[in-house]
Amino acid sequence: MKNKLIQIKSLLLLSFIIIGLMSSCEYKEYPDSDVPEQAIYMTSAAAATRAPSPTGFYDVNSVAIPGQLFRYVVDPVTNRFNISLGIGRSGISLEGDVNVNIVLNADTVSKLKTSGKLAADVMVLPATAFNLQTSILMPSGSSTTSFPLSIDLPFLINNPNTRFAIGVGITSNDRKATKNLNTTIVLLNTSFLFPVSNFTFAANTTNPKIINFTNTSINGVSSTWNFGDGSAVSTEKSPIKTYSNSGTYNVTLTTIGVTGDAQKSVKTTSVIVN
């Protein structure tokens, strides 16, 4: 009798285990989770509005630092000043080609000036001064792409100390363009295209033939020094020069800007060495 009870208990336990396993293997269908819809936006617009200390404008107003990613490239061979504008794709999936239309927002700058968000002296970049492609393809799997706003370099050089603005936007029939990030307002100040050479100097307190030169030039990419004594030129930013003899030397600093030799500044100063 005792053995039969044990057998019955074992069979019941086995039945419960089998039922549990069948329940755990039962197929259940869950509804699809919401996936964010793909959208496109201008990365240059995001940089203008979301960067530290944002101005709302894509500012091009300073000398590029060698080795760092920058907003423009000067091509002296073709005489073009190319500003890179970017497009990004948001959403979980990057699948699908996206044909993006590139459009000029001609009245945007005028509206910003009327509202006081742009100064009255800012000029609209004339259509004759630049080239802009009308479309670009963002391939499937790509999260970003870019295109140039190519400006005539001689035009910029012929308009020193002038600020120009232009609105460039994107649209697409393939993807929605994110509101407030579908237009980049480029604000270009030509002042930085023109270097200005300047320097100070002081004699060493223990050896007056050692002269410390300090480069105070602005908008320079590179510099060369002629110390006026027939020695080799120096490309150091702020060199220390040891003269062999006392006398008066004409020291010349030449500063090269972003346009190369097309725009350079030269300063010559007499230095008395005791």
mmCIF file of C-alpha atoms in Angstrom:
data_model
loop_
_atom_site.group_PDB
_atom_site.id
_atom_site.type_symbol
_atom_site.label_atom_id
_atom_site.label_comp_id
_atom_site.label_asym_id
_atom_site.label_seq_id
_atom_site.Cartn_x
_atom_site.Cartn_y
_atom_site.Cartn_z
ATOM 1 C CA MET A 1 0.000 0.000 0.000
ATOM 2 C CA LYS A 2 2.808 2.338 0.913
ATOM 3 C CA ASN A 3 4.540 1.677 -2.415
ATOM 4 C CA LYS A 4 1.370 2.502 -4.357
ATOM 5 C CA LEU A 5 1.047 5.856 -2.576
ATOM 6 C CA ILE A 6 4.625 6.683 -3.474
ATOM 7 C CA GLN A 7 3.976 5.781 -7.119
ATOM 8 C CA ILE A 8 0.837 7.944 -7.211
ATOM 9 C CA LYS A 9 2.706 10.931 -5.734
ATOM 10 C CA SER A 10 5.523 10.506 -8.253
ATOM 11 C CA LEU A 11 3.070 10.412 -11.164
ATOM 12 C CA LEU A 12 1.302 13.549 -9.922
ATOM 13 C CA LEU A 13 4.627 15.385 -9.539
ATOM 14 C CA LEU A 14 5.694 14.351 -13.031
ATOM 15 C CA SER A 15 2.382 15.592 -14.431
ATOM 16 C CA PHE A 16 2.822 18.994 -12.818
ATOM 17 C CA ILE A 17 6.355 19.274 -14.246
ATOM 18 C CA ILE A 18 5.155 18.416 -17.769
ATOM 19 C CA ILE A 19 2.294 20.922 -17.562
ATOM 20 C CA GLY A 20 4.730 23.605 -16.343
ATOM 21 C CA LEU A 21 7.117 22.974 -19.207
ATOM 22 C CA MET A 22 4.309 23.113 -21.749
ATOM 23 C CA SER A 23 3.093 26.401 -20.294
ATOM 24 C CA SER A 24 6.589 27.948 -20.449
ATOM 25 C CA CYS A 25 6.955 26.948 -24.093
ATOM 26 C CA GLU A 26 3.577 28.350 -25.089
ATOM 27 C CA TYR A 27 3.856 30.875 -27.946
ATOM 28 C CA LYS A 28 2.695 34.380 -27.110
ATOM 29 C CA GLU A 29 2.466 37.234 -29.586
ATOM 30 C CA TYR A 30 3.367 40.694 -28.321
ATOM 31 C CA PRO A 31 2.482 43.909 -30.109
ATOM 32 C CA ASP A 32 5.300 45.717 -31.930
ATOM 33 C CA SER A 33 6.929 48.490 -29.927
ATOM 34 C CA ASP A 34 6.891 52.017 -31.301
ATOM 35 C CA VAL A 35 9.994 52.750 -33.404
ATOM 36 C CA PRO A 36 10.943 56.423 -33.907
ATOM 37 C CA GLU A 37 10.297 57.554 -37.444
ATOM 38 C CA GLN A 38 13.325 58.457 -39.550
ATOM 39 C CA ALA A 39 13.900 62.157 -40.111
ATOM 40 C CA ILE A 40 16.581 64.342 -41.650
ATOM 41 C CA TYR A 41 18.064 67.554 -40.296
ATOM 42 C CA MET A 42 20.967 69.924 -40.940
ATOM 43 C CA THR A 43 23.877 69.184 -38.625
ATOM 44 C CA SER A 44 25.156 72.699 -39.312
ATOM 45 C CA ALA A 45 21.848 74.093 -38.018
ATOM 46 C CA ALA A 46 22.163 71.925 -34.911
ATOM 47 C CA ALA A 47 25.693 73.242 -34.353
ATOM 48 C CA ALA A 48 24.431 76.808 -34.613
ATOM 49 C CA THR A 49 21.564 76.366 -32.151
ATOM 50 C CA ARG A 50 22.756 73.696 -29.735
ATOM 51 C CA ALA A 51 26.497 74.289 -29.389
ATOM 52 C CA PRO A 52 27.972 75.902 -26.252
ATOM 53 C CA SER A 53 27.073 79.597 -26.302
ATOM 54 C CA PRO A 54 24.862 79.223 -29.398
ATOM 55 C CA THR A 55 24.183 82.251 -31.554
ATOM 56 C CA GLY A 56 21.587 80.671 -33.831
ATOM 57 C CA PHE A 57 23.920 81.342 -36.762
ATOM 58 C CA TYR A 58 26.535 79.152 -38.415
ATOM 59 C CA ASP A 59 29.409 81.567 -37.841
ATOM 60 C CA VAL A 60 32.395 81.599 -40.167
ATOM 61 C CA ASN A 61 34.602 84.291 -38.705
ATOM 62 C CA SER A 62 37.947 82.939 -37.506
ATOM 63 C CA VAL A 63 41.154 81.364 -38.736
ATOM 64 C CA ALA A 64 41.107 77.585 -39.014
ATOM 65 C CA ILE A 65 43.466 75.766 -36.661
ATOM 66 C CA PRO A 66 45.634 73.228 -38.547
ATOM 67 C CA GLY A 67 44.748 69.620 -37.734
ATOM 68 C CA GLN A 68 41.258 70.416 -36.465
ATOM 69 C CA LEU A 69 37.930 69.915 -38.205
ATOM 70 C CA PHE A 70 36.756 73.309 -39.413
ATOM 71 C CA ARG A 71 33.830 74.884 -41.210
ATOM 72 C CA TYR A 72 35.578 75.969 -44.394
ATOM 73 C CA VAL A 73 38.356 75.132 -46.824
ATOM 74 C CA VAL A 74 40.117 77.683 -49.029
ATOM 75 C CA ASP A 75 41.036 76.420 -52.496
ATOM 76 C CA PRO A 76 43.548 78.912 -53.962
ATOM 77 C CA VAL A 77 43.816 76.923 -57.205
ATOM 78 C CA THR A 78 40.146 77.371 -58.114
ATOM 79 C CA ASN A 79 39.730 80.608 -56.117
ATOM 80 C CA ARG A 80 36.883 79.138 -54.065
ATOM 81 C CA PHE A 81 35.979 79.519 -50.406
ATOM 82 C CA ASN A 82 34.061 76.331 -49.566
ATOM 83 C CA ILE A 83 31.853 76.197 -46.471
ATOM 84 C CA SER A 84 30.824 72.648 -45.541
ATOM 85 C CA LEU A 85 27.156 72.175 -44.596
ATOM 86 C CA GLY A 86 26.017 68.862 -43.126
ATOM 87 C CA ILE A 87 22.881 66.714 -43.197
ATOM 88 C CA GLY A 88 22.084 64.064 -40.593
ATOM 89 C CA ARG A 89 19.567 61.242 -40.293
ATOM 90 C CA SER A 90 17.810 60.491 -37.003
ATOM 91 C CA GLY A 91 15.891 57.384 -35.932
ATOM 92 C CA ILE A 92 16.851 53.825 -35.000
ATOM 93 C CA SER A 93 17.081 52.570 -38.573
ATOM 94 C CA LEU A 94 19.415 53.959 -41.219
ATOM 95 C CA GLU A 95 17.894 51.943 -44.029
ATOM 96 C CA GLY A 96 16.797 53.467 -47.307
ATOM 97 C CA ASP A 97 18.218 55.961 -49.761
ATOM 98 C CA VAL A 98 17.127 59.541 -49.103
ATOM 99 C CA ASN A 99 17.009 62.119 -51.877
ATOM 100 C CA VAL A 100 17.513 65.533 -50.283
ATOM 101 C CA ASN A 101 16.629 68.799 -51.996
ATOM 102 C CA ILE A 102 18.862 71.800 -51.223
ATOM 103 C CA VAL A 103 17.040 75.113 -51.340
ATOM 104 C CA LEU A 104 17.849 78.762 -50.805
ATOM 105 C CA ASN A 105 15.707 80.594 -48.273
ATOM 106 C CA ALA A 106 16.109 83.956 -49.928
ATOM 107 C CA ASP A 107 13.856 85.980 -47.638
ATOM 108 C CA THR A 108 15.073 84.503 -44.336
ATOM 109 C CA VAL A 109 17.962 86.941 -43.926
ATOM 110 C CA SER A 110 15.720 89.934 -44.663
ATOM 111 C CA LYS A 111 13.194 88.747 -42.066
ATOM 112 C CA LEU A 112 15.929 88.313 -39.454
ATOM 113 C CA LYS A 113 17.192 91.832 -40.120
ATOM 114 C CA THR A 114 13.671 93.241 -39.860
ATOM 115 C CA SER A 115 13.134 91.450 -36.544
ATOM 116 C CA GLY A 116 16.441 92.752 -35.201
ATOM 117 C CA LYS A 117 18.021 89.291 -34.868
ATOM 118 C CA LEU A 118 20.555 90.267 -37.516
ATOM 119 C CA ALA A 119 22.316 93.636 -37.540
ATOM 120 C CA ALA A 120 21.349 96.142 -40.200
ATOM 121 C CA ASP A 121 24.855 96.156 -41.689
ATOM 122 C CA VAL A 122 24.727 92.433 -42.562
ATOM 123 C CA MET A 123 24.501 91.973 -46.325
ATOM 124 C CA VAL A 124 22.689 89.189 -48.158
ATOM 125 C CA LEU A 125 25.265 87.109 -50.025
ATOM 126 C CA PRO A 126 24.466 87.785 -53.704
ATOM 127 C CA ALA A 127 23.554 84.813 -55.897
ATOM 128 C CA THR A 128 26.317 85.725 -58.352
ATOM 129 C CA ALA A 129 28.949 85.160 -55.660
ATOM 130 C CA PHE A 130 28.374 81.472 -54.903
ATOM 131 C CA ASN A 131 27.499 78.043 -56.272
ATOM 132 C CA LEU A 132 25.141 75.626 -54.538
ATOM 133 C CA GLN A 133 24.041 72.210 -55.750
ATOM 134 C CA THR A 134 20.300 71.565 -55.811
ATOM 135 C CA SER A 135 20.209 68.019 -54.411
ATOM 136 C CA ILE A 136 22.241 65.266 -52.788
ATOM 137 C CA LEU A 137 21.699 61.544 -52.142
ATOM 138 C CA MET A 138 22.101 60.133 -48.645
ATOM 139 C CA PRO A 139 22.773 56.415 -49.264
ATOM 140 C CA SER A 140 21.125 53.660 -47.250
ATOM 141 C CA GLY A 141 23.101 52.961 -44.074
ATOM 142 C CA SER A 142 24.592 56.455 -43.950
ATOM 143 C CA SER A 143 23.872 58.679 -40.946
ATOM 144 C CA THR A 144 25.435 61.877 -42.338
ATOM 145 C CA THR A 145 26.484 63.560 -45.554
ATOM 146 C CA SER A 146 27.639 67.036 -46.517
ATOM 147 C CA PHE A 147 27.760 69.492 -49.389
ATOM 148 C CA PRO A 148 29.680 72.748 -50.015
ATOM 149 C CA LEU A 149 28.484 76.308 -50.189
ATOM 150 C CA SER A 150 31.156 77.386 -52.681
ATOM 151 C CA ILE A 151 31.838 81.133 -52.629
ATOM 152 C CA ASP A 152 33.968 83.131 -55.056
ATOM 153 C CA LEU A 153 37.161 83.981 -53.149
ATOM 154 C CA PRO A 154 38.019 87.187 -55.086
ATOM 155 C CA PHE A 155 34.535 88.484 -54.261
ATOM 156 C CA LEU A 156 35.210 88.066 -50.539
ATOM 157 C CA ILE A 157 38.653 89.662 -50.812
ATOM 158 C CA ASN A 158 37.145 92.632 -52.636
ATOM 159 C CA ASN A 159 34.722 93.131 -49.740
ATOM 160 C CA PRO A 160 36.920 93.476 -46.634
ATOM 161 C CA ASN A 161 35.404 93.931 -43.171
ATOM 162 C CA THR A 162 31.969 92.961 -44.446
ATOM 163 C CA ARG A 163 29.428 90.537 -42.998
ATOM 164 C CA PHE A 164 27.358 88.389 -45.353
ATOM 165 C CA ALA A 165 24.481 86.043 -44.527
ATOM 166 C CA ILE A 166 22.585 83.392 -46.463
ATOM 167 C CA GLY A 167 19.880 80.855 -45.583
ATOM 168 C CA VAL A 168 20.276 77.291 -46.909
ATOM 169 C CA GLY A 169 17.564 74.713 -46.255
ATOM 170 C CA ILE A 170 16.674 71.090 -47.004
ATOM 171 C CA THR A 171 13.484 69.252 -48.001
ATOM 172 C CA SER A 172 12.759 65.688 -49.052
ATOM 173 C CA ASN A 173 9.911 63.592 -50.391
ATOM 174 C CA ASP A 174 11.489 60.511 -48.797
ATOM 175 C CA ARG A 175 11.826 61.637 -45.169
ATOM 176 C CA LYS A 176 10.460 64.350 -42.932
ATOM 177 C CA ALA A 177 12.802 67.289 -42.271
ATOM 178 C CA THR A 178 13.015 68.195 -38.580
ATOM 179 C CA LYS A 179 11.394 71.529 -37.834
ATOM 180 C CA ASN A 180 13.789 74.261 -36.647
ATOM 181 C CA LEU A 181 16.752 72.218 -37.912
ATOM 182 C CA ASN A 182 15.938 72.263 -41.605
ATOM 183 C CA THR A 183 17.631 75.614 -42.333
ATOM 184 C CA THR A 184 21.151 76.878 -41.686
ATOM 185 C CA ILE A 185 21.803 80.604 -41.516
ATOM 186 C CA VAL A 186 25.435 81.069 -42.534
ATOM 187 C CA LEU A 187 26.981 84.282 -41.181
ATOM 188 C CA LEU A 188 30.358 85.083 -42.750
ATOM 189 C CA ASN A 189 32.629 87.922 -41.639
ATOM 190 C CA THR A 190 35.375 88.608 -44.189
ATOM 191 C CA SER A 191 37.610 90.405 -41.657
ATOM 192 C CA PHE A 192 39.500 87.248 -40.713
ATOM 193 C CA LEU A 193 40.680 86.817 -44.322
ATOM 194 C CA PHE A 194 43.083 89.717 -43.810
ATOM 195 C CA PRO A 195 46.085 89.173 -41.509
ATOM 196 C CA VAL A 196 47.715 92.068 -39.655
ATOM 197 C CA SER A 197 51.379 91.713 -38.655
ATOM 198 C CA ASN A 198 52.539 93.131 -35.358
ATOM 199 C CA PHE A 199 55.120 92.302 -32.709
ATOM 200 C CA THR A 200 56.915 93.570 -29.641
ATOM 201 C CA PHE A 201 60.457 92.900 -28.457
ATOM 202 C CA ALA A 202 62.582 93.201 -25.358
ATOM 203 C CA ALA A 203 66.260 92.602 -24.584
ATOM 204 C CA ASN A 204 67.282 89.925 -22.127
ATOM 205 C CA THR A 205 68.096 91.466 -18.738
ATOM 206 C CA THR A 206 71.417 89.636 -18.398
ATOM 207 C CA ASN A 207 72.551 89.577 -22.044
ATOM 208 C CA PRO A 208 71.366 92.574 -24.120
ATOM 209 C CA LYS A 209 72.296 90.809 -27.384
ATOM 210 C CA ILE A 210 69.487 88.283 -26.758
ATOM 211 C CA ILE A 211 66.190 89.727 -27.990
ATOM 212 C CA ASN A 212 62.832 88.182 -27.114
ATOM 213 C CA PHE A 213 60.262 88.714 -29.874
ATOM 214 C CA THR A 214 56.545 88.382 -29.171
ATOM 215 C CA ASN A 215 54.178 87.898 -32.109
ATOM 216 C CA THR A 216 50.939 89.861 -31.585
ATOM 217 C CA SER A 217 49.631 89.475 -35.134
ATOM 218 C CA ILE A 218 45.982 88.630 -35.820
ATOM 219 C CA ASN A 219 44.363 86.364 -38.418
ATOM 220 C CA GLY A 220 47.646 84.661 -39.200
ATOM 221 C CA VAL A 221 48.166 81.046 -40.226
ATOM 222 C CA SER A 222 51.969 81.167 -40.412
ATOM 223 C CA SER A 223 54.788 83.653 -39.891
ATOM 224 C CA THR A 224 58.362 84.229 -41.043
ATOM 225 C CA TRP A 225 60.967 86.440 -39.377
ATOM 226 C CA ASN A 226 63.887 88.193 -41.040
ATOM 227 C CA PHE A 227 66.205 89.482 -38.296
ATOM 228 C CA GLY A 228 68.117 91.869 -40.560
ATOM 229 C CA ASP A 229 71.572 90.403 -39.884
ATOM 230 C CA GLY A 230 71.809 88.015 -42.825
ATOM 231 C CA SER A 231 70.946 84.948 -40.745
ATOM 232 C CA ALA A 232 68.361 82.351 -41.740
ATOM 233 C CA VAL A 233 64.720 83.284 -41.402
ATOM 234 C CA SER A 234 62.690 81.791 -38.561
ATOM 235 C CA THR A 235 59.183 80.326 -38.740
ATOM 236 C CA GLU A 236 58.706 80.219 -34.973
ATOM 237 C CA LYS A 237 55.716 82.130 -33.716
ATOM 238 C CA SER A 238 57.657 84.139 -31.102
ATOM 239 C CA PRO A 239 61.383 83.464 -31.476
ATOM 240 C CA ILE A 240 64.350 84.364 -29.305
ATOM 241 C CA LYS A 241 67.229 85.805 -31.331
ATOM 242 C CA THR A 242 70.855 86.125 -30.262
ATOM 243 C CA TYR A 243 72.767 88.774 -32.224
ATOM 244 C CA SER A 244 76.525 88.505 -32.621
ATOM 245 C CA ASN A 245 77.197 92.248 -32.688
ATOM 246 C CA SER A 246 75.706 95.441 -31.384
ATOM 247 C CA GLY A 247 73.919 97.680 -33.860
ATOM 248 C CA THR A 248 70.604 98.585 -35.399
ATOM 249 C CA TYR A 249 68.760 95.854 -37.308
ATOM 250 C CA ASN A 250 65.637 96.081 -39.425
ATOM 251 C CA VAL A 251 63.487 93.138 -38.317
ATOM 252 C CA THR A 252 60.670 92.094 -40.646
ATOM 253 C CA LEU A 253 57.701 89.900 -39.705
ATOM 254 C CA THR A 254 55.599 88.507 -42.561
ATOM 255 C CA THR A 255 52.236 87.009 -41.654
ATOM 256 C CA ILE A 256 50.368 84.714 -44.042
ATOM 257 C CA GLY A 257 46.579 84.428 -43.737
ATOM 258 C CA VAL A 258 44.046 81.783 -44.800
ATOM 259 C CA THR A 259 44.248 82.849 -48.458
ATOM 260 C CA GLY A 260 48.015 82.302 -48.631
ATOM 261 C CA ASP A 261 50.291 84.792 -50.362
ATOM 262 C CA ALA A 262 47.274 86.486 -51.937
ATOM 263 C CA GLN A 263 46.739 88.307 -48.655
ATOM 264 C CA LYS A 264 49.768 88.754 -46.416
ATOM 265 C CA SER A 265 50.887 91.445 -44.011
ATOM 266 C CA VAL A 266 54.440 92.718 -43.520
ATOM 267 C CA LYS A 267 55.767 94.774 -40.602
ATOM 268 C CA THR A 268 59.350 96.083 -40.322
ATOM 269 C CA THR A 269 60.739 97.667 -37.158
ATOM 270 C CA SER A 270 64.254 98.872 -36.261
ATOM 271 C CA VAL A 271 65.695 97.015 -33.291
ATOM 272 C CA ILE A 272 68.688 98.494 -31.430
ATOM 273 C CA VAL A 273 71.001 95.867 -29.960
ATOM 274 C CA ASN A 274 73.501 97.086 -27.366
#
